[in-house]
Amino acid sequence: MGEAPDSERQKKKMVIGEAGYVLDDVPHLSDYIPNLPAYPNPLQDNPSYSVVKQYFVDVDDSVAQKIVVHKNSPRGIHFRRAGPRQKVYFEPDDVCACIVTCGGLCPGLNTVIREIVCGLHHMYGVSRVMGIDGGYRGFYSKNTVPLTPKVVNDIHKRGGTILGTSRGGHVTKKIVDSIQDRGINQVYIIGGDGTQRGAAVIFEEIRRRGLNVAVAGIPKTIDNDIPVIDKSFGFDSAVEEAQRAISAAHVEATSFENGIGLVKLMGRDSGFIAMYATLASRDVDCCLIPESPFYLEGRGGLFEYVEHRLKDNGHMVIVIAEGAGQELVSESLKSTDPSGNKLLQDVGLWISERIKEHFSKQKKMVINLKYIDPTYMIRAIPSNASDNVYCTLLAQSAVHGAMAGYTGFTVGPVNGRHAYIPFNRIIEKQNKVVITDRMWARLLSSTNQPSFLRTRDIIKANKEEEPPIQLADDSTTDDNLMEKQIHC
């Protein structure tokens, strides 16, 4: 198996194999710390793992990013498989780990914290774990919180995060100074794309200083907008909780003449919660998301569809993601929060008023519209059973990776197998609903709503989702291989 050129490897740790195989690898402490000692993994003596036939992951195991291929397709991008290794690069007694949660709330945060603490303690015998209070700025402005299995025993039953969180506050030098001064050598960072972007900068500063510190990210976003991974934790819980609001809206709508139940769900730039909640509910007549433009007036517009639906059924339920239609309320795009996110106006309230105005003044038609906004209720709940299991796997995979000396990575499932993914792949773009994909077509057929797309919108969507260039044969040079497959 050949390797990428040195200049390329410094930017991205890529390994090239036969038949178009590319391993998009993650950094290892031994890459920049010479003569780093390794130790036998204590899991080999752990009674919990004694019954497992193969409890160590093979060093060459990798996970394919793309599993639907043609007979002549190159093998494509792979990631290093997550899991315990035969050798570790930390003695358990020498480990001083810290955990920090950043950004908005999400179901499952406390479960991840709990399982990192318990995983370090029960699997590897690590006793020194601390929590950073209040997000990134807590590294240098607040005290730490001692974390033991006893302290975190019941926290998975609560919503939110016991460590507190915040947006912004990222002063890289101060953070790394604090890590160095406290003797921390494992950093577990739980947060969304902005948080992972900060984690990448922290890792680079740690590597520049040559510190023996592993940095592991656990991707968190209720909107499910992190690329590469199958889904982010908390998403299943959010979709399940959204059903309560949709059911309430349906009851309200069916109880009044020309009743309309309007539900606003979370989704600043990606409409996954709205789409999946709509598909799961089957009570929704119209779903509006940021990725699919819509218009109100004229032929084929939202007002016309609402009128037809009310005449046919006597009621309807509309689900709208918080980021949908913001171009129609463009003044809201001028300011941002400390994390750089656009400050959005309440599109649900805005569209409620527009619908009421249209039918009362122009159509002289009586409607009964009820607006339900459960956005922050959804993200504040404890995680459900599915997310609790998922959070456990994420936390344990992160612990295995850090103990094995990997650093500068985010952990997550890729096609059903947990893998270590370089920070640059996680932060390069946002995951969005593809409106030219089958899943969105399934939603349209479920709700029987129009797509509201004009021809120019369809052309634009198709251009944005053009498939990556495939390699014709194995004779392609390494440089061309990098250039063509890096965005697969």
Coordinates of C-alpha atoms in Angstrom, one line a residue:
M1 CA 0.0 0.0 0.0
G2 CA 1.6 3.3 -1.1
E3 CA 1.4 6.6 0.7
A4 CA 0.4 10.1 -0.5
P5 CA 3.2 12.7 -1.1
D6 CA 4.7 14.2 2.0
S7 CA 3.2 17.7 1.4
E8 CA -0.2 16.2 1.0
R9 CA 0.2 13.9 4.1
Q10 CA 1.0 17.0 6.2
K11 CA -2.3 18.5 5.3
K12 CA -4.3 15.3 5.2
K13 CA -3.1 11.9 6.3
M14 CA -4.0 10.0 3.2
V15 CA -3.0 6.4 2.3
I16 CA -3.4 5.2 -1.2
G17 CA -4.0 1.5 -2.0
E18 CA -4.9 -0.6 -5.0
A19 CA -8.1 -0.4 -7.1
G20 CA -8.7 3.2 -6.1
Y21 CA -8.6 2.5 -2.3
V22 CA -8.0 5.7 -0.3
L23 CA -7.7 5.7 3.5
D24 CA -8.6 9.2 4.9
D25 CA -6.7 8.5 8.1
V26 CA -6.6 10.4 11.4
P27 CA -3.5 11.7 13.2
H28 CA -1.6 9.6 15.8
L29 CA 0.4 11.0 18.7
S30 CA 3.4 9.0 17.3
D31 CA 3.3 11.1 14.1
Y32 CA 4.8 14.1 15.9
I33 CA 6.2 12.6 19.2
P34 CA 9.2 10.4 18.6
N35 CA 9.8 7.2 20.5
L36 CA 6.4 7.3 22.1
P37 CA 6.1 4.1 24.3
A38 CA 3.2 1.7 23.8
Y39 CA 1.6 -0.6 26.4
P40 CA -0.5 -3.8 26.3
N41 CA -4.2 -2.9 26.3
P42 CA -5.7 -3.6 29.8
L43 CA -8.9 -4.8 28.1
Q44 CA -7.2 -8.2 27.5
D45 CA -7.5 -8.8 31.2
N46 CA -11.0 -7.3 31.5
P47 CA -13.6 -10.0 32.4
S48 CA -16.3 -8.1 30.4
Y49 CA -14.4 -8.7 27.2
S50 CA -13.1 -12.2 28.0
V51 CA -16.0 -13.9 26.2
V52 CA -15.6 -11.8 23.0
K53 CA -13.9 -13.8 20.2
Q54 CA -12.1 -10.9 18.7
Y55 CA -12.2 -7.8 20.9
F56 CA -9.3 -6.0 19.3
V57 CA -9.8 -4.2 16.0
D58 CA -7.3 -5.2 13.3
V59 CA -4.9 -2.4 12.5
D60 CA -5.9 -2.4 8.8
D61 CA -9.7 -2.5 9.3
S62 CA -11.4 0.4 7.6
V63 CA -14.9 1.5 6.8
A64 CA -16.1 2.5 3.3
Q65 CA -17.7 5.9 2.9
K66 CA -19.7 4.8 -0.1
I67 CA -21.2 1.3 -0.2
V68 CA -23.4 1.5 -3.3
V69 CA -21.0 1.0 -6.3
H70 CA -20.9 -0.3 -9.8
K71 CA -18.8 -3.2 -11.0
N72 CA -16.0 -0.9 -12.3
S73 CA -16.2 1.6 -9.4
P74 CA -12.9 2.4 -7.5
R75 CA -13.0 1.3 -3.9
G76 CA -13.0 5.0 -2.9
I77 CA -12.7 6.8 0.4
H78 CA -12.4 4.7 3.6
F79 CA -12.0 5.7 7.3
R80 CA -10.1 3.9 10.1
R81 CA -12.5 1.6 12.0
A82 CA -13.2 2.5 15.6
G83 CA -12.6 0.1 18.5
P84 CA -10.0 -1.1 21.0
R85 CA -6.5 -1.8 19.8
Q86 CA -3.9 -4.3 21.1
K87 CA -1.6 -1.5 22.1
V88 CA -2.4 1.7 24.0
Y89 CA -0.3 4.8 24.4
F90 CA -1.3 5.9 27.9
E91 CA -0.8 4.2 31.2
P92 CA -4.1 4.3 33.0
D93 CA -2.6 5.9 36.1
D94 CA -1.0 8.6 34.0
V95 CA -4.3 9.7 32.3
C96 CA -5.9 13.0 33.2
A97 CA -8.9 13.4 31.0
C98 CA -11.4 16.2 30.6
I99 CA -14.8 16.5 29.0
V100 CA -16.4 19.7 27.6
T101 CA -19.9 20.3 26.1
C102 CA -20.4 23.3 23.8
G103 CA -23.1 24.9 21.7
G104 CA -26.8 24.3 22.0
L105 CA -28.5 21.6 24.0
C106 CA -29.3 18.2 22.6
P107 CA -30.9 15.0 24.0
G108 CA -28.1 12.5 25.0
L109 CA -25.4 15.0 26.2
N110 CA -25.5 13.6 29.7
T111 CA -25.4 10.0 28.4
V112 CA -22.2 10.7 26.4
I113 CA -20.6 12.3 29.5
R114 CA -21.6 9.3 31.6
E115 CA -20.3 6.7 29.2
I116 CA -17.0 8.5 28.7
V117 CA -16.4 8.6 32.4
C118 CA -17.6 5.0 33.0
G119 CA -15.7 3.7 29.9
L120 CA -12.4 5.2 31.0
H121 CA -13.0 3.9 34.6
H122 CA -14.4 0.4 34.0
M123 CA -12.6 -0.5 30.7
Y124 CA -9.2 1.1 31.2
G125 CA -8.9 1.8 35.0
V126 CA -8.6 5.6 34.6
S127 CA -9.6 7.4 37.8
R128 CA -8.9 11.1 36.9
V129 CA -11.6 12.6 34.8
M130 CA -12.8 16.2 35.1
G131 CA -15.6 18.2 33.5
I132 CA -15.1 21.7 32.1
D133 CA -17.8 23.9 33.3
G134 CA -19.5 26.2 30.8
G135 CA -18.2 25.3 27.4
Y136 CA -14.9 26.4 25.8
R137 CA -14.5 29.5 28.0
G138 CA -14.7 27.2 31.0
F139 CA -11.1 26.1 30.3
Y140 CA -9.8 29.4 31.6
S141 CA -12.7 31.2 33.3
K142 CA -14.4 28.6 35.5
N143 CA -13.6 25.7 37.8
T144 CA -13.5 22.1 36.8
V145 CA -16.0 19.4 38.0
P146 CA -14.6 16.1 39.3
L147 CA -16.3 13.2 37.5
T148 CA -16.5 9.7 38.8
P149 CA -18.9 6.8 38.0
K150 CA -20.8 7.6 41.2
V151 CA -21.2 11.3 40.2
V152 CA -22.5 10.5 36.7
N153 CA -24.6 7.4 37.7
D154 CA -28.0 8.9 37.0
I155 CA -27.3 11.8 34.8
H156 CA -28.5 10.1 31.6
K157 CA -32.1 10.4 32.9
R158 CA -31.9 14.2 32.7
G159 CA -32.0 16.6 29.8
G160 CA -29.4 19.2 29.1
T161 CA -25.8 18.9 30.3
I162 CA -24.5 18.7 33.9
L163 CA -21.4 20.5 32.7
G164 CA -23.2 23.6 31.3
T165 CA -22.6 24.9 27.9
S166 CA -22.1 28.1 26.0
R167 CA -21.5 29.5 22.5
G168 CA -18.3 31.2 21.5
G169 CA -15.5 31.8 24.1
H170 CA -12.9 30.2 22.0
V171 CA -9.5 31.6 22.8
T172 CA -7.2 28.8 21.5
K173 CA -4.0 29.9 23.3
K174 CA -5.8 30.2 26.7
I175 CA -7.5 26.8 26.2
V176 CA -4.3 25.0 25.4
D177 CA -2.4 26.8 28.2
S178 CA -5.1 25.6 30.6
I179 CA -4.8 22.0 29.2
Q180 CA -1.0 22.1 29.6
D181 CA -1.1 23.7 33.1
R182 CA -3.6 21.2 34.4
G183 CA -1.7 18.2 33.1
I184 CA -4.6 17.1 30.9
N185 CA -3.6 14.5 28.3
Q186 CA -7.0 13.5 26.9
V187 CA -9.6 16.0 25.8
Y188 CA -13.2 14.9 24.8
I189 CA -15.1 17.6 23.1
I190 CA -18.9 17.2 22.5
G191 CA -20.5 19.6 20.1
G192 CA -21.7 20.5 16.6
D193 CA -19.9 21.6 13.5
G194 CA -18.8 24.9 15.1
T195 CA -17.5 23.1 18.2
Q196 CA -15.7 20.5 16.1
R197 CA -14.1 23.4 14.1
G198 CA -12.8 24.8 17.4
A199 CA -11.6 21.3 18.4
A200 CA -9.6 21.1 15.1
V201 CA -7.9 24.4 16.0
I202 CA -7.1 23.2 19.6
F203 CA -5.6 20.0 18.1
E204 CA -3.4 21.9 15.7
E205 CA -2.1 24.1 18.6
I206 CA -1.4 21.0 20.7
R207 CA 0.4 19.4 17.8
R208 CA 2.4 22.6 17.2
R209 CA 3.5 22.6 20.8
G210 CA 4.4 18.8 20.6
L211 CA 2.2 17.9 23.6
N212 CA 1.3 14.3 24.4
V213 CA -2.5 15.1 24.4
A214 CA -5.2 13.2 22.5
V215 CA -8.1 15.3 21.2
A216 CA -11.3 13.4 20.4
G217 CA -14.6 14.9 19.2
I218 CA -18.1 13.5 19.6
P219 CA -20.4 15.1 17.0
K220 CA -23.6 16.6 18.4
T221 CA -26.3 18.5 16.6
I222 CA -30.0 18.1 16.9
D223 CA -30.4 19.2 13.3
N224 CA -28.4 16.1 12.0
D225 CA -26.4 18.5 9.7
I226 CA -22.9 17.0 10.3
P227 CA -21.6 15.4 7.1
V228 CA -20.1 11.9 6.6
I229 CA -21.7 10.2 9.6
D230 CA -25.0 8.4 9.3
K231 CA -26.7 10.6 11.9
S232 CA -25.9 12.6 15.0
F233 CA -27.1 11.6 18.5
G234 CA -30.2 13.2 19.8
F235 CA -31.9 13.2 16.4
D236 CA -34.1 10.2 17.0
S237 CA -35.2 11.6 20.3
A238 CA -36.0 15.0 18.7
V239 CA -38.1 13.4 15.9
E240 CA -40.0 11.3 18.5
E241 CA -40.7 14.3 20.6
A242 CA -41.8 16.3 17.6
Q243 CA -44.7 13.8 17.2
R244 CA -46.3 15.3 20.3
A245 CA -46.5 18.7 18.8
I246 CA -47.7 17.4 15.4
S247 CA -50.4 15.3 17.1
A248 CA -51.6 18.3 19.1
A249 CA -51.7 20.4 15.9
H250 CA -53.8 17.7 14.2
V251 CA -56.3 17.6 17.1
E252 CA -56.6 21.4 17.0
A253 CA -57.0 21.5 13.2
T254 CA -59.7 18.7 13.1
S255 CA -61.7 20.3 15.9
F256 CA -62.5 23.5 14.1
E257 CA -64.0 24.5 10.7
N258 CA -61.1 25.2 8.3
G259 CA -58.7 24.4 11.0
I260 CA -55.0 24.8 10.4
G261 CA -52.3 23.4 12.8
L262 CA -48.9 25.0 12.2
V263 CA -45.9 23.5 13.9
K264 CA -42.4 25.0 13.8
L265 CA -39.6 22.5 14.4
M266 CA -35.8 23.0 14.8
G267 CA -33.7 23.1 11.6
R268 CA -31.7 26.3 10.9
D269 CA -30.1 25.2 7.7
S270 CA -31.1 21.5 7.4
G271 CA -34.7 20.2 7.5
F272 CA -34.1 16.6 8.6
I273 CA -36.2 16.9 11.8
A274 CA -39.1 18.3 9.9
M275 CA -38.8 15.8 7.1
Y276 CA -38.5 12.7 9.3
A277 CA -41.2 13.9 11.8
T278 CA -43.5 14.5 8.8
L279 CA -42.9 11.0 7.4
A280 CA -43.3 9.4 10.8
S281 CA -46.5 11.3 11.6
R282 CA -48.7 10.8 8.5
D283 CA -50.9 13.6 9.8
V284 CA -49.0 16.4 8.0
D285 CA -50.3 18.0 4.8
C286 CA -47.3 20.3 4.0
C287 CA -43.7 20.3 5.1
L288 CA -41.5 23.3 4.5
I289 CA -37.7 23.1 4.9
P290 CA -34.7 25.4 4.3
E291 CA -33.4 23.3 1.3
S292 CA -36.6 23.6 -0.7
P293 CA -37.6 27.1 -1.6
F294 CA -41.3 28.0 -1.6
Y295 CA -43.5 31.0 -2.4
L296 CA -46.8 32.2 -1.1
E297 CA -48.9 33.8 -3.8
G298 CA -49.8 32.9 -7.3
R299 CA -50.4 29.7 -9.1
G300 CA -48.7 26.7 -7.4
G301 CA -47.9 28.8 -4.3
L302 CA -48.6 27.9 -0.7
F303 CA -51.8 29.9 -0.4
E304 CA -53.3 28.1 -3.3
Y305 CA -52.4 24.7 -1.9
V306 CA -53.8 25.6 1.6
E307 CA -57.1 26.7 0.0
H308 CA -57.5 23.5 -2.0
R309 CA -56.6 21.4 1.0
L310 CA -59.2 23.1 3.2
K311 CA -61.9 22.8 0.6
D312 CA -61.1 19.0 0.2
N313 CA -60.5 18.0 3.8
G314 CA -61.8 20.9 5.9
H315 CA -58.5 21.0 7.9
M316 CA -54.7 20.8 7.4
V317 CA -51.4 20.5 9.3
I318 CA -48.3 22.4 8.2
V319 CA -44.8 21.7 9.6
I320 CA -42.1 24.3 9.0
A321 CA -38.4 24.2 9.9
E322 CA -37.1 27.3 11.6
G323 CA -34.8 28.1 8.8
A324 CA -37.3 27.7 6.0
G325 CA -38.4 30.8 4.1
Q326 CA -35.9 33.1 5.7
E327 CA -35.1 34.7 2.4
L328 CA -38.7 36.0 2.5
V329 CA -37.9 37.6 5.8
S330 CA -34.4 38.7 4.7
E331 CA -33.8 41.4 7.4
S332 CA -33.2 38.6 9.9
L333 CA -30.0 37.6 8.1
K334 CA -28.0 40.6 9.0
S335 CA -26.9 39.6 12.5
T336 CA -25.2 36.5 14.0
D337 CA -24.8 34.9 17.5
P338 CA -21.4 34.3 19.2
S339 CA -20.9 31.1 17.3
G340 CA -21.4 32.8 13.9
N341 CA -25.0 31.4 13.3
K342 CA -27.4 33.7 11.6
L343 CA -30.1 35.1 13.9
L344 CA -33.4 33.9 12.5
Q345 CA -36.8 35.5 12.8
D346 CA -39.7 33.4 13.9
V347 CA -40.8 32.2 10.5
G348 CA -43.7 30.3 12.1
L349 CA -45.2 33.4 13.5
W350 CA -44.6 35.3 10.3
I351 CA -46.2 32.8 8.0
S352 CA -49.1 32.4 10.5
E353 CA -49.9 36.1 10.1
R354 CA -49.5 36.0 6.3
I355 CA -51.9 33.0 6.0
K356 CA -54.5 34.7 8.3
E357 CA -54.2 38.0 6.4
H358 CA -54.5 36.3 3.0
F359 CA -57.7 34.4 3.8
S360 CA -59.4 37.1 5.8
K361 CA -58.7 40.0 3.5
Q362 CA -58.3 38.5 0.0
K363 CA -60.4 35.4 0.2
K364 CA -63.0 36.5 2.8
M365 CA -62.7 33.0 4.2
V366 CA -62.8 32.1 7.9
I367 CA -59.9 30.0 9.1
N368 CA -58.9 28.8 12.6
L369 CA -55.1 28.7 12.8
K370 CA -53.2 27.4 15.8
Y371 CA -49.5 28.0 16.0
I372 CA -47.3 25.6 18.1
D373 CA -43.6 26.2 18.7
P374 CA -42.0 23.3 20.6
T375 CA -38.5 24.0 19.4
Y376 CA -36.6 24.4 22.7
M377 CA -38.8 21.8 24.5
I378 CA -37.6 19.2 22.0
R379 CA -33.9 19.7 22.6
A380 CA -34.3 19.8 26.4
I381 CA -35.6 16.3 26.9
P382 CA -33.6 13.2 28.0
S383 CA -32.6 10.9 25.2
N384 CA -34.8 7.9 24.3
A385 CA -33.7 4.3 24.3
S386 CA -32.3 4.3 20.8
D387 CA -30.2 7.4 21.4
N388 CA -29.0 6.1 24.8
V389 CA -27.5 3.0 23.0
Y390 CA -26.0 5.2 20.3
C391 CA -24.5 7.6 22.8
T392 CA -22.9 4.7 24.6
L393 CA -21.3 3.4 21.4
L394 CA -20.0 6.9 20.5
A395 CA -18.5 7.5 23.9
Q396 CA -16.8 4.1 24.1
S397 CA -15.4 4.4 20.6
A398 CA -14.0 7.8 21.5
V399 CA -12.3 6.4 24.6
H400 CA -10.8 3.5 22.6
G401 CA -9.4 5.9 20.0
A402 CA -7.8 8.3 22.5
M403 CA -6.3 5.4 24.6
A404 CA -4.9 4.0 21.3
G405 CA -3.1 7.3 20.7
Y406 CA -5.3 8.6 17.9
T407 CA -6.0 12.3 18.0
G408 CA -7.6 15.1 15.9
F409 CA -10.6 12.9 15.1
T410 CA -14.3 12.8 15.4
V411 CA -16.1 9.5 16.0
G412 CA -19.3 8.4 14.3
P413 CA -21.1 5.7 12.3
V414 CA -20.4 5.5 8.6
N415 CA -22.7 3.1 6.9
G416 CA -23.5 1.4 10.2
R417 CA -19.8 1.0 11.4
H418 CA -18.2 3.3 13.8
A419 CA -15.1 5.1 12.4
Y420 CA -12.5 7.7 13.2
I421 CA -13.0 10.7 10.9
P422 CA -10.5 13.6 10.5
F423 CA -11.8 16.9 11.8
N424 CA -11.4 18.5 8.3
R425 CA -14.0 16.1 6.9
I426 CA -16.5 16.9 9.6
I427 CA -16.3 20.7 9.2
E428 CA -15.9 21.0 5.4
K429 CA -19.7 21.4 4.8
Q430 CA -23.1 20.9 6.3
N431 CA -25.3 17.9 5.7
K432 CA -28.5 18.9 4.0
V433 CA -31.7 17.3 2.7
V434 CA -31.2 16.6 -1.0
I435 CA -34.4 17.7 -2.6
T436 CA -33.7 15.8 -5.8
D437 CA -33.3 12.6 -3.7
R438 CA -35.7 9.7 -3.1
M439 CA -36.3 10.6 0.5
W440 CA -37.7 14.0 -0.3
A441 CA -39.8 12.4 -3.1
R442 CA -41.2 10.0 -0.5
L443 CA -42.3 12.9 1.7
L444 CA -43.9 14.7 -1.2
S445 CA -45.9 11.5 -2.1
S446 CA -46.8 11.0 1.6
T447 CA -48.2 14.6 2.1
N448 CA -49.4 14.9 -1.5
Q449 CA -48.1 18.5 -1.4
P450 CA -46.6 20.3 -4.4
S451 CA -42.8 20.7 -4.4
F452 CA -43.2 24.5 -4.9
L453 CA -40.0 24.3 -7.0
R454 CA -39.7 26.4 -10.1
T455 CA -37.6 25.1 -13.0
R456 CA -34.6 27.2 -12.0
D457 CA -34.7 25.7 -8.5
I458 CA -34.6 22.2 -9.9
I459 CA -31.7 23.0 -12.2
K460 CA -29.8 24.6 -9.3
A461 CA -30.5 21.6 -7.0
N462 CA -29.3 19.1 -9.7
K463 CA -26.1 21.1 -10.2
E464 CA -25.3 21.2 -6.5
E465 CA -25.8 17.4 -6.2
E466 CA -23.8 16.3 -9.3
P467 CA -22.0 13.0 -8.5
P468 CA -18.2 13.2 -8.0
I469 CA -15.9 12.2 -10.8
Q470 CA -15.2 8.5 -10.9
L471 CA -11.8 7.1 -11.7
A472 CA -11.5 5.2 -15.0
D473 CA -8.8 2.8 -13.9
D474 CA -5.9 2.2 -11.5
S475 CA -3.4 4.1 -13.5
T476 CA -4.5 7.5 -12.2
T477 CA -1.8 9.4 -10.5
D478 CA -1.8 9.9 -6.7
D479 CA -2.2 13.6 -7.1
N480 CA -5.2 13.2 -9.4
L481 CA -6.7 10.6 -7.1
M482 CA -6.5 13.0 -4.2
E483 CA -8.1 15.8 -6.1
K484 CA -10.9 13.7 -7.6
Q485 CA -11.8 11.6 -4.5
I486 CA -11.3 14.0 -1.6
H487 CA -14.9 15.2 -1.9
C488 CA -16.6 11.8 -2.6

